[in-house]
Structures are given as structure tokens and as C-alpha cells.
Coordinates of C-alpha atoms in Angstrom, one line a residue:
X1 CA 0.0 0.0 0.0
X2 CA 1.5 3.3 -1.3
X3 CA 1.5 6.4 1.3
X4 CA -1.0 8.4 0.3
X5 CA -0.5 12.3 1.4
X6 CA -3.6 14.3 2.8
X7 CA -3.6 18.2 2.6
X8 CA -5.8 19.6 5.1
X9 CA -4.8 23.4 5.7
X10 CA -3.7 25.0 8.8
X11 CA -6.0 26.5 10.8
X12 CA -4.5 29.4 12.4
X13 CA -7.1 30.0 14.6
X14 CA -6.6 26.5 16.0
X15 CA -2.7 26.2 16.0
X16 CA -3.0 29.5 18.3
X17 CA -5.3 27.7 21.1
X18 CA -3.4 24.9 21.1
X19 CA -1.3 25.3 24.6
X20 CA 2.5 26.4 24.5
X21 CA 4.2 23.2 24.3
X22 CA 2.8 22.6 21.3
X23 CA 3.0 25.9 19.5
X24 CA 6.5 25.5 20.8
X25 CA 7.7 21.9 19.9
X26 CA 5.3 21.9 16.7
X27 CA 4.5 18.1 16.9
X28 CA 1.7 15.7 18.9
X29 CA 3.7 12.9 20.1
X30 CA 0.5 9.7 18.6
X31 CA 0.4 6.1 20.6
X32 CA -0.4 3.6 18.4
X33 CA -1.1 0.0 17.8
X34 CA 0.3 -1.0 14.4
X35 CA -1.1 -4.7 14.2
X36 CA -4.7 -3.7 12.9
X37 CA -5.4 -3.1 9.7
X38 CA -7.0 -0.8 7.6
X39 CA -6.8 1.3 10.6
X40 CA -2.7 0.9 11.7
X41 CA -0.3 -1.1 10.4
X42 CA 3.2 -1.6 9.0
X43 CA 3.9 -0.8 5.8
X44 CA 6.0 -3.5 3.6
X45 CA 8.8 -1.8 5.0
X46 CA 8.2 -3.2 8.1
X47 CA 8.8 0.3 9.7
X48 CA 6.4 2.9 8.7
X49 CA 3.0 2.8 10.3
X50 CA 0.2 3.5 7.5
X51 CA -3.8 2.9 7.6
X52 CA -7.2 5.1 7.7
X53 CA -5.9 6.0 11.6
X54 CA -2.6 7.6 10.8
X55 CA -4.2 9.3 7.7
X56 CA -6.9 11.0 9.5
X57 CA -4.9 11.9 12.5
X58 CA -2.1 13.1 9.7
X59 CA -4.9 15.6 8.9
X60 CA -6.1 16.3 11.5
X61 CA -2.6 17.3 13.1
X62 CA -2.5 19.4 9.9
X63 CA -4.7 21.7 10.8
X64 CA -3.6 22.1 14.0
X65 CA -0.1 23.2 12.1
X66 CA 1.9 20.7 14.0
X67 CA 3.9 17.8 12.7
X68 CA 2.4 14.1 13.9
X69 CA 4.8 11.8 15.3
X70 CA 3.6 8.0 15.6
X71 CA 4.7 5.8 18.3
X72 CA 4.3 2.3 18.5
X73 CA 2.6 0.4 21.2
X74 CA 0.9 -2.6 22.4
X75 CA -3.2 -1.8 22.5
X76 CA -3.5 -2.8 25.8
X77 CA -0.8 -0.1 26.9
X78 CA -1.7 2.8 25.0
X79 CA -4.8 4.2 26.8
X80 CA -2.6 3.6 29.9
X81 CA 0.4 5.4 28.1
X82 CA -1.8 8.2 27.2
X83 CA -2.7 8.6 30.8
X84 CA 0.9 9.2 32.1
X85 CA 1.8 11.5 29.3
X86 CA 3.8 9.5 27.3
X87 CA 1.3 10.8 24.3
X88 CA -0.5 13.5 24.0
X89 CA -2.6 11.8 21.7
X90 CA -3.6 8.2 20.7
X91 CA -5.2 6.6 18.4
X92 CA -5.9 3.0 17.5
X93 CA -9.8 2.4 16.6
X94 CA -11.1 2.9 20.0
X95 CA -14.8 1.9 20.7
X96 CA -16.1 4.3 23.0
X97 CA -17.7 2.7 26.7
X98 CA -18.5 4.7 29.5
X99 CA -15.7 3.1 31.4
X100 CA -13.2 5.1 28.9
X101 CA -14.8 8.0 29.2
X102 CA -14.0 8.2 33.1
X103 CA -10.4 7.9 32.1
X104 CA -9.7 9.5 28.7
X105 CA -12.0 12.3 26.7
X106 CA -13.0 11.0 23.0
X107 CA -12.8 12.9 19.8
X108 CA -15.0 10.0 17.5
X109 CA -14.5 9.9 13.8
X110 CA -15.9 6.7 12.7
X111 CA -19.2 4.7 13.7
X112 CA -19.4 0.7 13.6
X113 CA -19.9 -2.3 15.4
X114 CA -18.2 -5.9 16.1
X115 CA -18.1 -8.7 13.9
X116 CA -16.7 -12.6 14.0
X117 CA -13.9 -14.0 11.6
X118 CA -14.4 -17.2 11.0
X119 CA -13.4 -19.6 8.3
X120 CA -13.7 -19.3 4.5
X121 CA -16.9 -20.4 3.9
X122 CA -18.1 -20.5 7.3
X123 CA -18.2 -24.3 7.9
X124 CA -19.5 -24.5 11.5
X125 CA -22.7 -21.5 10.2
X126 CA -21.1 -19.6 13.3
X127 CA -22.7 -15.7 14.0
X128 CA -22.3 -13.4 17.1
X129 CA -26.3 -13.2 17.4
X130 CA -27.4 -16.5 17.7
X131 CA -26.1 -17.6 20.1
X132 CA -24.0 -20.5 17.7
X133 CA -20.6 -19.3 18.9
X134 CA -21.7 -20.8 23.0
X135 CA -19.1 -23.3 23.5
X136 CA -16.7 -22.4 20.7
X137 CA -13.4 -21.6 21.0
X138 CA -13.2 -17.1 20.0
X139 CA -9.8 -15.9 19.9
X140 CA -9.8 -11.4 21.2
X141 CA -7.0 -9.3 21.3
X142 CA -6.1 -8.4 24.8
X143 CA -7.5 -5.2 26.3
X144 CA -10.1 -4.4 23.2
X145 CA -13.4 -4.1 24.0
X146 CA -14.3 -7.4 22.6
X147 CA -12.6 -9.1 24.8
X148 CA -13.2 -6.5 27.8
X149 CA -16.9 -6.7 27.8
X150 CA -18.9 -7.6 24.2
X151 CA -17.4 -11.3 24.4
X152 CA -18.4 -12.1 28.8
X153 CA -21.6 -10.4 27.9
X154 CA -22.0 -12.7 25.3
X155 CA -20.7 -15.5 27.3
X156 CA -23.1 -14.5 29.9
X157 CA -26.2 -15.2 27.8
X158 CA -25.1 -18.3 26.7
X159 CA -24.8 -19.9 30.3
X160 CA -28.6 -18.2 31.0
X161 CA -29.6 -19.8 28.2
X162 CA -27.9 -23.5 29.6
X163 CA -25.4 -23.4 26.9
X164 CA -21.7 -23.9 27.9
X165 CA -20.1 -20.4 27.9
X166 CA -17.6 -19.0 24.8
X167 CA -14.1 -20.3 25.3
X168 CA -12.1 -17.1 25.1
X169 CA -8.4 -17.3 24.0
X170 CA -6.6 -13.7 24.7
X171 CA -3.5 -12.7 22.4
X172 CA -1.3 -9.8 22.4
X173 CA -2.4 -8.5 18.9
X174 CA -5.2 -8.9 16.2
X175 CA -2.7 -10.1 14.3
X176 CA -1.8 -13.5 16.5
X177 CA -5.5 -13.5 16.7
X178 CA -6.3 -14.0 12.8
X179 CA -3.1 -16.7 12.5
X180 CA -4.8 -18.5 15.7
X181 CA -7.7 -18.7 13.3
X182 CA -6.2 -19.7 10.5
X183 CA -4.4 -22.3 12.0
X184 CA -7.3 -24.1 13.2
X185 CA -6.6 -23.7 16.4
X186 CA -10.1 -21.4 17.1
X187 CA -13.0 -21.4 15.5
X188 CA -13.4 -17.5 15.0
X189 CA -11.8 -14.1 16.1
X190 CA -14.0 -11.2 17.6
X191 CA -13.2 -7.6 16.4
X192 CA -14.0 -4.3 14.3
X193 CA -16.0 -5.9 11.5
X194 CA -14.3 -3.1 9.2
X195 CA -10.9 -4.1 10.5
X196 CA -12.1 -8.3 10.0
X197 CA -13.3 -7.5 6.4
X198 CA -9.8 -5.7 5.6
X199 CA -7.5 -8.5 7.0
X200 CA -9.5 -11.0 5.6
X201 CA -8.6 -9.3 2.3
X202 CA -5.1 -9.3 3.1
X203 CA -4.8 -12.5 3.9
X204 CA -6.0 -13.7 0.7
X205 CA -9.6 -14.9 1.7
X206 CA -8.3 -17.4 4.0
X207 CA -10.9 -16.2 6.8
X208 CA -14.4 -14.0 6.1
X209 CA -16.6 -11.7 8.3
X210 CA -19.3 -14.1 9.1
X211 CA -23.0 -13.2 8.4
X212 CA -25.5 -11.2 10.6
X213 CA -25.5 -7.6 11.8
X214 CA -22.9 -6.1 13.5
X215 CA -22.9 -6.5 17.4
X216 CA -23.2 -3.1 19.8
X217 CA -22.2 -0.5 17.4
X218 CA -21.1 2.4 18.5
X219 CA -18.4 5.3 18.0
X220 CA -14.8 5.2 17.3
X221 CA -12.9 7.7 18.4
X222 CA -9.1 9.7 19.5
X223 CA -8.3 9.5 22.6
X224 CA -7.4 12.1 24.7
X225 CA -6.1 13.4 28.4
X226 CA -8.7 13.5 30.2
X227 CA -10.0 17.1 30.9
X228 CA -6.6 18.1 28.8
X229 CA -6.5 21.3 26.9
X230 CA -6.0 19.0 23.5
X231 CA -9.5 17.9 23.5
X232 CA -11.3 21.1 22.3
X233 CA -8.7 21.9 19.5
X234 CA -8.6 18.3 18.3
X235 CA -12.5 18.0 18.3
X236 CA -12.5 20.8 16.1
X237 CA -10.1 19.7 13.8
X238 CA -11.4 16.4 13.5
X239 CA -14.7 18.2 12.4
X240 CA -13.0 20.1 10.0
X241 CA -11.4 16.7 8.3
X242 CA -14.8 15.3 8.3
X243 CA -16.7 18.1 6.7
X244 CA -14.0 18.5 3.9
X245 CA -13.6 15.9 0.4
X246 CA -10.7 14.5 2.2
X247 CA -12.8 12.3 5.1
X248 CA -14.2 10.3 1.7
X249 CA -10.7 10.2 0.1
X250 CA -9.6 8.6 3.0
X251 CA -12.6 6.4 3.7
X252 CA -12.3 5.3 -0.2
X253 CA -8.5 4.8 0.1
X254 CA -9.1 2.4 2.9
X255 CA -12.8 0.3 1.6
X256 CA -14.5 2.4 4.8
X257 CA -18.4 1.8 4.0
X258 CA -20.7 5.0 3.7
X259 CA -22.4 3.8 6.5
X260 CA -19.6 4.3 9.2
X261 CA -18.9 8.2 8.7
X262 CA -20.4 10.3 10.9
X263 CA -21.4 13.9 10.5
X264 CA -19.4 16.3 12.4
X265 CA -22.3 17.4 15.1
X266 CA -21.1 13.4 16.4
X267 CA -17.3 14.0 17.2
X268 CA -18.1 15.2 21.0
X269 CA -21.7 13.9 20.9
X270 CA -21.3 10.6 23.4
X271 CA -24.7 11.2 25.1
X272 CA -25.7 7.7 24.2
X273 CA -23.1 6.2 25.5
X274 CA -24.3 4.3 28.7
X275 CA -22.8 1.1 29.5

């Protein structure tokens, strides 16, 4: 995948309530988990992190006037990392939950649920709402909110209904979690169903986003300090990016469907968020 490069123009207006430091130093230091495409990944290289993510936060960072500088991280350590000002930003297709928004403040870009891998062709007719994946063996990456909440909730209906509960197998990345799958050793992998159709792509079919609706959608967002004087420059530069052509260029760059985007009255709008 060739890097493409976004052109959003400064806004000065912005860039001059952004606080001192950063006026000063010019860049937003971004954690980030690079094993989840289309959202952040490694390019062939091996070493430069690309995907819809890095674009839009590229952009957005662009109209602040400063220079975005990616840093790699496990998933489960960036929100943490953000927390302790190692970042001043992160991104990394966060779901937004209640729980998060005690900790960090949310900037959402993107709106979209869960979905299962499973194998091509779905041979065991598996779906996240039926109840078909009680008892089967659902690999997570560690510290998403698949594997925080969406899978024991779902695991929890299965043992009201006197089914035997998911078997849920944790791994460090999504990327450990698709090879679990297509090894055989699970029968399905629980994550962003954008970020399932994607890999699937990439790994030349060899897994699919099984049928059904997506499970719990909900926004995806930056994440922020909480009560941190980022969040209302960065709110308004992400609505900038979305109300400009270059939110569809990089939605059609990275096969985002129409039905994910979000207008930009949604960015701080988390008033539905309850659980």
C-alpha cells in the first residue's frame, strides 16, 4: 500500500489555542497499535505505520499546524500510556464505553460495530447473534473491547440460556489472533467488522466476516487526556477533516463503508453512550 498524502490546511485560529508546548515543539507525540489493519499497520517496510488512523490523525494534526509523530505500542498499553503523558494523543480504533470516558476524553470519527472472523466459507454456520458461537473456541485481542466486555456479555447469555459459555483465548495482537484462526486452532476471532473485512482481504480470503448484523455498534474515536487542553482543538479539527472531500478520500482509500462516517455534530456527541 502506497503512502498516500492528505492536505488539510492549517488552521491558524486553532494552531493559536493549542497550549505552549505545542506551539512551541510543533509536533503531537501519537500512541499507536500497528497490528490492525486498515486502521494501523506496517507498511512492507516493516517500519512505517500506515492505515485510515494515521491518515486522519495526519490531517487532523495538519490543521492544528503541528507535525504528527507515531509511536508504537501494544493496544492494551496505549490508553494507559496516554494517561501518564507518554502521548499527548492516541489513536488506535477505540470503541467508546463509559468506562473510557472516566479515564480519557473521545474525539469519534468513525461509527461501527463488532463482527466474527471465522473460516472461508463459514463451515460451522457460526454468527455473534445467535447464540452459535456458545461453547466455541473465539480468539480477542487483549484489552479491546471485545474481549473487555462484548465477548463475557455474550458468554453470559449463553450460560442463562444453559449453553456452555464462549471459550475465550486472549492474544497480544489482532494479528496473533487471525493466525490463531487460520491455523485451526479457534473457531473465530471477535473484532471491528471493518478491521475483519480488511484482514480478511489481506490475507487472501483465508478467513471471512461471518453473516448477521454487527454486534453493539457504537463510535470510534481519538483519545485524549482527560480534561486536557488538546480535547477542544482536536474535536474541532477532526470536524474540519470530516466536513472537507478529504474524510471520503480517505474512507475510499481504505474500503470504509458510507455507513460508518459520521457527521461532524457526532465528534463530542457521546450522550448515548451508557454502559
Amino acid at each position: 500500500m502506497s503512502v498516500t498524502v492528505v492536505d488539510m490546511p492549517a488552521d491558524p485560529r486553532l494552531q493559536a489555542a493549542l497550549p505552549d508546548k505545542y506551539q512551541q515543539n510543533g509536533r503531537l507525540l501519537i500512541g499507536t497499535d500497528p497490528t490492525y489493519p486498515p486502521f494501523e499497520y506496517y507498511n512492507d517496510d516493516n517500519t512505517t505505520i500506515i492505515g485510515w488512523d494515521i491518515d486522519f490523525a495526519t490531517a487532523v494534526a495538519q490543521v492544528l499546524g503541528a507535525e504528527p509523530r507515531f509511536i508504537a505500542a501494544n493496544f492494551d498499553t496505549t490508553l494507559p500510556g496516554l494517561s501518564s503523558g507518554k502521548y499527548d494523543l492516541s489513536i488506535s480504533a477505540y470503541g467508546v464505553t463509559a468506562e473510557r470516558l472516566e479515564k480519557v476524553d473521545f474525539a469519534s470519527y468513525l461509527a461501527g460495530g463488532s463482527g466474527l472472523a471465522v473460516a472461508a466459507g463459514n463451515p460451522e454456520e457460526l454468527s455473534l447473534t445467535d447464540q452459535s458461537v456458545c461453547g466455541k473456541k473465539v480468539a480477542v485481542q487483549m484489552g479491546t473491547l471485545q474481549a473487555l466486555t462484548q465477548l463475557p456479555d455474550l458468554s453470559a447469555e449463553c450460560e442463562e440460556a444453559g449453553k456452555p459459555e464462549i471459550d475465550v483465548h486472549m492474544y497480544p495482537t489482532q494479528s496473533d489472533a487471525n493466525l490463531a484462526l487460520t491455523a485451526g486452532r479457534v473457531d473465530g476471532t471477535c473484532a471491528d467488522s471493518i478491521s475483519l473485512t480488511y484482514q480478511g482481504l489481506l490475507a487472501n480470503n483465508e478467513f471471512e466476516l461471518a453473516p448477521g448484523p454487527e454486534y453493539d455498534p457504537q463510535p470510534t474515536a481519538i483519545a485524549l487526556p482527560k480534561g486536557g487542553a488538546l480535547t477542544a482543538p482536536v474535536a474541532e479539527a477532526a470536524k474540519q477533516v470530516i466536513d472537507s472531500p478529504v474524510y471520503d478520500q480517505i474512507n475510499a482509500k481504505w474500503h470504509i463503508p458510507d455507513s460508518a462516517k459520521i457527521s461532524p455534530e457526532e465528534v463530542l456527541d457521546h450522550s448515548a453512550i451508557t454502559d
